[in-house]
Tab-separated table of C-alpha atoms in Angstrom:
chain	number	residue	atom	x	y	z
A	238	MET	CA	-4.130	-10.228	-16.125
A	239	LEU	CA	-4.340	-13.253	-13.851
A	240	ILE	CA	-4.021	-11.365	-10.592
A	241	PHE	CA	-6.471	-8.729	-11.879
A	242	SER	CA	-8.976	-11.545	-12.499
A	243	VAL	CA	-8.451	-12.885	-9.001
A	244	PHE	CA	-9.244	-9.474	-7.502
A	245	LYS	CA	-12.321	-9.180	-9.717
A	246	THR	CA	-13.685	-12.421	-8.272
A	247	LEU	CA	-13.179	-10.949	-4.789
A	248	THR	CA	-15.284	-7.810	-5.319
A	249	ASP	CA	-17.769	-7.185	-2.507
A	250	GLN	CA	-15.570	-9.193	-0.132
A	251	GLN	CA	-13.813	-7.754	2.900
A	252	VAL	CA	-10.043	-7.327	2.414
A	253	THR	CA	-7.204	-5.599	4.258
A	254	VAL	CA	-4.798	-3.530	2.190
A	255	GLU	CA	-1.403	-2.762	3.699
A	256	LEU	CA	0.416	0.156	2.093
A	257	LYS	CA	4.145	0.665	1.829
A	258	ASN	CA	3.844	3.513	4.347
A	259	ASP	CA	2.557	0.947	6.903
A	260	LEU	CA	-1.051	2.194	6.777
A	261	SER	CA	-3.446	-0.778	6.959
A	262	ILE	CA	-6.992	-0.303	5.692
A	263	THR	CA	-9.784	-2.851	5.941
A	264	GLY	CA	-12.836	-2.423	3.759
A	265	VAL	CA	-15.162	-3.897	1.181
A	266	LEU	CA	-13.438	-4.313	-2.188
A	267	LYS	CA	-15.614	-2.329	-4.572
A	268	SER	CA	-13.471	-2.301	-7.672
A	269	VAL	CA	-10.020	-2.950	-9.049
A	270	ASP	CA	-8.422	-2.039	-12.377
A	271	GLN	CA	-5.605	-3.354	-14.566
A	272	PHE	CA	-2.990	-1.430	-12.511
A	273	LEU	CA	-4.416	-3.065	-9.380
A	274	ASN	CA	-5.651	0.296	-8.146
A	275	ILE	CA	-8.180	-0.581	-5.465
A	276	ARG	CA	-11.438	1.007	-4.389
A	277	LEU	CA	-12.476	0.214	-0.806
A	278	ASP	CA	-15.792	1.151	0.787
A	279	ASN	CA	-16.737	1.427	4.453
A	280	ILE	CA	-13.131	1.464	5.565
A	281	GLN	CA	-11.533	1.029	8.949
A	282	VAL	CA	-7.953	2.053	9.596
A	283	LEU	CA	-5.716	-0.041	11.821
A	284	ASP	CA	-4.314	2.088	14.650
A	285	ALA	CA	-6.634	4.981	13.731
A	286	ALA	CA	-5.170	7.234	16.434
A	287	ARG	CA	-1.889	7.410	14.511
A	288	HIS	CA	-3.694	8.444	11.340
A	289	PRO	CA	-6.044	11.274	12.356
A	290	HIS	CA	-6.414	12.458	8.755
A	291	MET	CA	-8.315	9.250	7.937
A	292	MET	CA	-11.032	9.789	10.560
A	293	ALA	CA	-13.491	11.473	8.183
A	294	VAL	CA	-12.886	9.076	5.290
A	295	LYS	CA	-15.428	6.356	4.569
A	296	ASN	CA	-14.575	5.246	1.037
A	297	CYS	CA	-11.207	5.428	-0.650
A	298	PHE	CA	-9.205	4.788	-3.789
A	299	ILE	CA	-5.717	3.348	-3.307
A	300	ARG	CA	-3.130	3.578	-6.056
A	301	GLY	CA	-1.887	0.090	-6.915
A	302	SER	CA	1.773	1.108	-6.880
A	303	VAL	CA	1.737	1.928	-3.145
A	304	VAL	CA	0.300	-1.419	-2.036
A	305	ARG	CA	2.578	-3.805	-0.153
A	306	TYR	CA	0.096	-6.601	0.645
A	307	VAL	CA	-3.571	-7.395	0.376
A	308	GLN	CA	-4.907	-9.883	2.900
A	309	LEU	CA	-7.552	-11.940	1.107
A	310	PRO	CA	-10.480	-13.950	2.484
A	311	ALA	CA	-9.046	-17.476	2.165
A	312	GLU	CA	-12.480	-19.098	1.940
A	313	HIS	CA	-13.134	-17.242	-1.312
A	314	VAL	CA	-9.859	-18.211	-2.985
A	315	ASP	CA	-9.705	-21.507	-4.887
A	316	THR	CA	-6.000	-22.348	-4.681
A	317	GLN	CA	-6.203	-25.261	-7.145
A	318	LEU	CA	-7.853	-23.007	-9.720
A	319	LEU	CA	-5.154	-20.363	-9.136
A	320	GLU	CA	-2.315	-22.809	-9.689
A	321	ASP	CA	-3.876	-24.168	-12.888
A	322	ALA	CA	-4.447	-20.649	-14.208
A	323	THR	CA	-0.894	-19.629	-13.290
A	324	ARG	CA	0.583	-22.648	-15.153
A	325	ARG	CA	-1.607	-21.842	-18.143
A	326	GLU	CA	-0.461	-18.223	-18.181
A	327	ALA	CA	3.186	-19.246	-17.738
A	328	ALA	CA	2.880	-21.538	-20.765
A	329	ASN	CA	1.354	-18.721	-22.808
A	330	PRO	CA	3.283	-15.592	-21.803
A	331	SER	CA	1.778	-13.390	-24.537
A	332	LYS	CA	-1.199	-12.786	-22.278
A	333	ARG	CA	0.849	-11.467	-19.358
B	16	MET	CA	15.564	-34.774	-8.643
B	17	ASP	CA	17.464	-32.329	-10.785
B	18	ILE	CA	15.638	-29.013	-10.533
B	19	ALA	CA	18.161	-27.161	-12.689
B	20	SER	CA	17.388	-29.268	-15.768
B	21	GLY	CA	13.815	-27.953	-15.937
B	22	ILE	CA	14.863	-24.294	-15.801
B	23	GLN	CA	15.313	-22.211	-18.952
B	24	GLU	CA	14.399	-18.794	-17.570
B	25	PRO	CA	14.224	-17.326	-14.054
B	26	PHE	CA	10.444	-17.627	-13.755
B	27	ASP	CA	10.700	-21.391	-14.265
B	28	LEU	CA	12.074	-21.632	-10.741
B	29	ILE	CA	8.938	-19.989	-9.377
B	30	ARG	CA	6.718	-22.134	-11.633
B	31	LEU	CA	8.266	-25.274	-10.175
B	32	SER	CA	7.511	-23.931	-6.695
B	33	LEU	CA	3.745	-23.686	-7.266
B	34	SER	CA	1.845	-25.306	-4.384
B	35	GLU	CA	5.146	-25.549	-2.487
B	36	ARG	CA	6.372	-23.503	0.447
B	37	VAL	CA	8.638	-20.631	-0.582
B	38	PHE	CA	10.776	-18.079	1.213
B	39	VAL	CA	10.409	-14.487	0.017
B	40	LYS	CA	12.655	-11.589	0.987
B	41	LEU	CA	11.023	-8.184	0.612
B	42	ARG	CA	11.972	-4.530	0.622
B	43	GLY	CA	11.124	-2.745	3.843
B	44	ASP	CA	13.001	-5.190	6.114
B	45	ARG	CA	10.576	-8.099	5.751
B	46	GLU	CA	10.633	-11.804	5.006
B	47	LEU	CA	7.784	-14.196	4.244
B	48	SER	CA	7.340	-17.926	4.254
B	49	GLY	CA	4.199	-19.258	2.593
B	50	VAL	CA	2.692	-21.713	0.124
B	51	LEU	CA	2.769	-20.286	-3.413
B	52	HIS	CA	-0.477	-20.462	-5.371
B	53	ALA	CA	-0.118	-17.825	-8.085
B	54	TYR	CA	2.339	-15.389	-9.625
B	55	ASP	CA	2.610	-13.218	-12.733
B	56	GLY	CA	5.313	-11.533	-14.780
B	57	HIS	CA	5.598	-8.649	-12.298
B	58	MET	CA	6.426	-11.219	-9.601
B	59	ASN	CA	3.139	-10.412	-7.900
B	60	LEU	CA	2.480	-13.429	-5.653
B	61	ILE	CA	-0.433	-15.051	-3.880
B	62	LEU	CA	0.616	-17.097	-0.845
B	63	SER	CA	-1.325	-18.973	1.787
B	64	ASP	CA	-0.468	-19.968	5.354
B	65	VAL	CA	1.999	-17.091	5.506
B	66	GLU	CA	4.384	-16.228	8.296
B	67	GLU	CA	5.817	-12.753	7.995
B	68	THR	CA	8.974	-11.682	9.822
B	69	ILE	CA	9.539	-7.957	10.282
B	70	MET	CA	12.915	-6.648	11.398
B	71	ILE	CA	12.519	-4.031	14.070
B	72	VAL	CA	15.216	-1.846	15.612
B	73	ASP	CA	14.583	-0.873	19.206
B	74	LEU	CA	16.087	2.558	19.470
B	75	PRO	CA	16.040	4.299	22.844
B	76	GLU	CA	14.217	7.638	22.731
B	77	GLY	CA	16.506	10.432	21.582
B	78	GLN	CA	19.362	8.183	20.499
B	79	THR	CA	20.619	9.279	17.112
B	80	GLU	CA	23.504	6.929	16.424
B	81	GLY	CA	25.280	3.760	17.457
B	82	THR	CA	23.723	0.336	17.706
B	83	GLY	CA	20.213	-0.640	18.660
B	84	ALA	CA	18.984	-4.165	19.255
B	85	VAL	CA	17.453	-5.743	16.154
B	86	SER	CA	14.403	-7.806	17.041
B	87	MET	CA	11.918	-9.701	14.907
B	88	ALA	CA	8.152	-9.422	14.941
B	89	LYS	CA	6.179	-12.351	13.528
B	90	ARG	CA	2.739	-12.190	12.006
B	91	LYS	CA	0.538	-14.779	10.309
B	92	SER	CA	-1.920	-14.424	7.421
B	93	GLU	CA	-4.177	-17.039	5.908
B	94	MET	CA	-4.057	-15.721	2.329
B	95	LEU	CA	-1.871	-12.878	1.112
B	96	PHE	CA	-1.354	-11.020	-2.155
B	97	VAL	CA	2.194	-9.619	-2.336
B	98	ARG	CA	2.922	-6.843	-4.820
B	99	GLY	CA	5.852	-7.779	-7.065
B	100	ASP	CA	7.738	-4.485	-6.849
B	101	GLY	CA	8.616	-5.230	-3.209
B	102	VAL	CA	10.128	-8.643	-3.879
B	103	ILE	CA	13.910	-8.975	-3.518
B	104	LEU	CA	14.159	-12.755	-3.911
B	105	VAL	CA	12.092	-15.931	-3.945
B	106	ALA	CA	13.667	-19.186	-2.759
B	107	PRO	CA	12.113	-22.668	-2.878
B	108	GLY	CA	11.421	-24.228	0.496
B	109	GLY	CA	10.392	-22.119	3.470
B	110	ARG	CA	13.074	-21.406	6.011
C	116	MET	CA	-17.021	-3.927	-22.806
C	117	ASP	CA	-19.853	-2.431	-20.758
C	118	SER	CA	-19.372	-5.066	-18.081
C	119	LEU	CA	-15.762	-3.893	-17.606
C	120	ILE	CA	-16.597	-0.286	-16.721
C	121	PRO	CA	-16.570	-0.864	-12.944
C	122	PHE	CA	-13.084	-2.348	-13.360
C	123	THR	CA	-11.367	0.767	-14.647
C	124	THR	CA	-9.870	3.715	-12.813
C	125	SER	CA	-12.485	5.886	-14.476
C	126	GLY	CA	-15.252	3.548	-13.326
C	127	SER	CA	-14.216	3.732	-9.687
C	128	LEU	CA	-13.589	7.489	-9.434
C	129	VAL	CA	-16.533	8.776	-11.445
C	130	ASP	CA	-18.729	9.290	-8.364
C	131	CYS	CA	-15.984	11.236	-6.566
C	132	VAL	CA	-15.978	14.152	-9.021
C	133	ASP	CA	-17.067	17.496	-7.532
C	134	ARG	CA	-16.712	16.064	-4.035
C	135	LYS	CA	-14.414	17.088	-1.234
C	136	MET	CA	-11.542	14.615	-1.184
C	137	LEU	CA	-8.475	13.836	0.871
C	138	VAL	CA	-5.316	13.139	-1.130
C	139	ILE	CA	-2.265	11.576	0.503
C	140	LEU	CA	0.941	12.106	-1.448
C	141	ARG	CA	4.057	9.951	-1.485
C	142	ASP	CA	6.031	12.519	0.497
C	143	GLY	CA	3.443	12.257	3.288
C	144	ARG	CA	1.571	15.496	2.598
C	145	LYS	CA	-2.172	15.503	3.119
C	146	LEU	CA	-4.272	17.680	0.812
C	147	GLN	CA	-7.973	18.394	0.892
C	148	GLY	CA	-9.849	19.830	-2.042
C	149	VAL	CA	-12.603	19.341	-4.542
C	150	LEU	CA	-11.872	16.697	-7.210
C	151	ARG	CA	-12.621	18.212	-10.601
C	152	SER	CA	-11.021	15.771	-13.014
C	153	TYR	CA	-8.879	12.617	-13.249
C	154	ASP	CA	-7.675	10.028	-15.767
C	155	GLN	CA	-6.575	6.381	-15.938
C	156	PHE	CA	-3.191	7.172	-14.340
C	157	ALA	CA	-4.923	8.788	-11.361
C	158	ASN	CA	-3.649	12.202	-12.453
C	159	LEU	CA	-5.949	14.527	-10.507
C	160	VAL	CA	-7.226	18.073	-10.734
C	161	LEU	CA	-7.955	19.427	-7.268
C	162	GLU	CA	-9.624	22.794	-6.688
C	163	ASP	CA	-9.658	24.999	-3.555
C	164	THR	CA	-6.924	22.788	-2.139
C	165	VAL	CA	-5.565	23.172	1.368
C	166	GLU	CA	-2.596	21.327	2.812
C	167	ARG	CA	-3.494	20.019	6.245
C	168	ILE	CA	-0.890	19.306	8.905
C	169	TYR	CA	-1.421	17.487	12.191
C	170	HIS	CA	0.252	17.468	15.575
C	171	LYS	CA	-1.220	15.649	18.584
C	172	ASN	CA	-4.903	16.654	18.672
C	173	ALA	CA	-4.567	19.802	16.583
C	174	PHE	CA	-4.576	20.466	12.882
C	175	ALA	CA	-3.988	23.488	10.641
C	176	ASP	CA	-4.616	24.336	7.012
C	177	PHE	CA	-2.459	26.127	4.489
C	178	PRO	CA	-4.261	27.291	1.333
C	179	ARG	CA	-2.643	25.905	-1.811
C	180	GLY	CA	-5.202	26.608	-4.563
C	181	LEU	CA	-5.698	24.762	-7.850
C	182	PHE	CA	-3.557	21.708	-8.679
C	183	LEU	CA	-2.965	19.097	-11.273
C	184	ILE	CA	-1.304	16.259	-9.372
C	185	ARG	CA	0.681	13.721	-11.338
C	186	GLY	CA	-0.720	10.265	-10.564
C	187	GLU	CA	2.525	8.576	-9.549
C	188	ASN	CA	2.709	10.857	-6.511
C	189	VAL	CA	-0.690	9.805	-5.214
C	190	VAL	CA	-0.910	7.229	-2.425
C	191	LEU	CA	-4.575	7.409	-1.601
C	192	LEU	CA	-7.685	9.336	-2.476
C	193	GLY	CA	-10.335	9.388	0.248
C	194	GLU	CA	-13.920	10.533	0.037
C	195	ILE	CA	-14.565	12.848	2.998
C	196	ASP	CA	-17.802	11.964	4.726
C	197	LEU	CA	-19.236	15.339	5.693
C	198	ASP	CA	-21.184	13.922	8.665
C	199	LYS	CA	-18.151	12.085	10.002
C	200	GLU	CA	-16.047	15.210	9.472
C	201	ASP	CA	-18.114	17.102	12.070
C	202	GLU	CA	-17.389	14.421	14.679
C	203	VAL	CA	-13.613	14.524	14.347
C	204	PRO	CA	-12.279	15.361	17.833
C	205	LEU	CA	-9.479	17.660	16.702
C	206	ARG	CA	-9.235	21.401	17.069
C	207	GLN	CA	-8.094	23.778	14.372
C	208	VAL	CA	-5.257	26.170	15.133
C	209	ASP	CA	-3.229	28.731	13.208
C	210	TYR	CA	-0.912	27.307	10.572
C	211	PRO	CA	2.117	29.382	11.720
C	212	THR	CA	1.583	28.152	15.292
C	213	LEU	CA	1.462	24.470	14.396
C	214	GLU	CA	3.986	24.348	11.559
C	215	PRO	CA	7.172	24.317	13.742
C	216	TYR	CA	5.847	21.352	15.790
C	217	HIS	CA	4.865	19.521	12.633
C	218	ARG	CA	8.254	20.139	11.048
C	219	ALA	CA	10.116	19.033	14.183
C	220	GLU	CA	8.099	15.816	14.230
C	221	ILE	CA	9.011	15.048	10.625
C	222	GLU	CA	12.679	15.826	11.222
C	223	ALA	CA	12.803	13.593	14.303
C	224	LYS	CA	11.133	10.729	12.451
C	225	LYS	CA	13.505	11.102	9.527
C	226	GLU	CA	16.513	11.001	11.828
C	227	ARG	CA	15.297	7.896	13.676
C	228	ASP	CA	14.466	6.134	10.408
C	229	GLU	CA	17.943	6.839	9.061
C	230	VAL	CA	19.634	5.430	12.163
C	231	LYS	CA	17.414	2.349	12.066
C	232	ALA	CA	18.065	1.821	8.356
C	233	GLN	CA	21.805	2.030	8.930
C	234	ILE	CA	21.641	-0.571	11.703
C	235	LEU	CA	19.547	-2.921	9.557
C	236	PHE	CA	21.964	-2.403	6.681
C	237	ASP	CA	25.010	-3.158	8.835
C	238	GLU	CA	23.547	-6.140	10.670
C	239	GLN	CA	21.014	-7.684	8.263
C	240	GLY	CA	21.999	-6.474	4.805
C	241	TYR	CA	18.743	-4.657	4.112
C	242	SER	CA	19.458	-1.660	1.930
C	243	LYS	CA	17.968	1.708	2.657
C	244	GLU	CA	14.840	2.696	0.770
C	245	GLY	CA	15.489	5.035	-2.122
C	246	GLY	CA	15.576	8.541	-0.702
C	247	GLU	CA	13.224	11.211	-1.916
C	248	GLY	CA	9.756	10.089	-2.857
C	249	ASP	CA	9.922	7.008	-0.680
C	250	GLY	CA	9.456	8.938	2.521
C	251	TYR	CA	5.698	8.610	2.931
């Protein structure tokens, strides 16, 4: 649940999602769910010429299981808070 | 310091690496070095100040066998979420 | 619980129902159709579906019909912006004309990927990705 909470705090921020098929999509994080499925609005695809099928797509839903990375806006991530929350969750694994 | 004494289960090793630099080997011919800030039971990670190394094979056009030169591409990210299902190993201390 | 509705699969896909959507599958196929239903696993019902293939600056459609797609096969679901769609600088051609080029492209990519994976396995110890279903 911890990572889900982190993504929730980042809604309406700009993120870049890199998929396992090497497609990179930048957009505004509109929502996320418990599976870390991600909804991005106003997207831009890296190397758009190689992905012509994405040209007409503005908003998209990405299945969590196909995500490799998400690049986060560092200025909106409180690393101290993250570490404390991670230690707390590690001490209380029932909430995982 | 005896790290092993504080370890009862595998995740303890990662817990002791919080706010430290770690080396992560990933599926898809990739390696990361970054400072660990969060993880969960799926081994999802959040790292900062990340350097990613991607193994690339330069294969001449049309070549279908034999050896190609393996080269490495490097990339940096300020803050990165890494999905746990791609993680092969996590090692304390960046390389 | 009301405050959690945006943070569910159902909350984020509700406004996509009855719209023309692009679905990318794990095997690399691209489908376009009208989203009629979905659930929390991203299982989808797609109506009037066509499979669209691309090669260079051409594309072609093959009619596929009505589908229920099991969620685990879905990579991405994209809302097609009908205004943007008109600006796409690709031309449509016959499916039978384009299909051999498309197939050759996939075969060539597969072959190159296999050779590269073998080299990385031999020299760096990276194992090959798990066959079918990982090819997207």
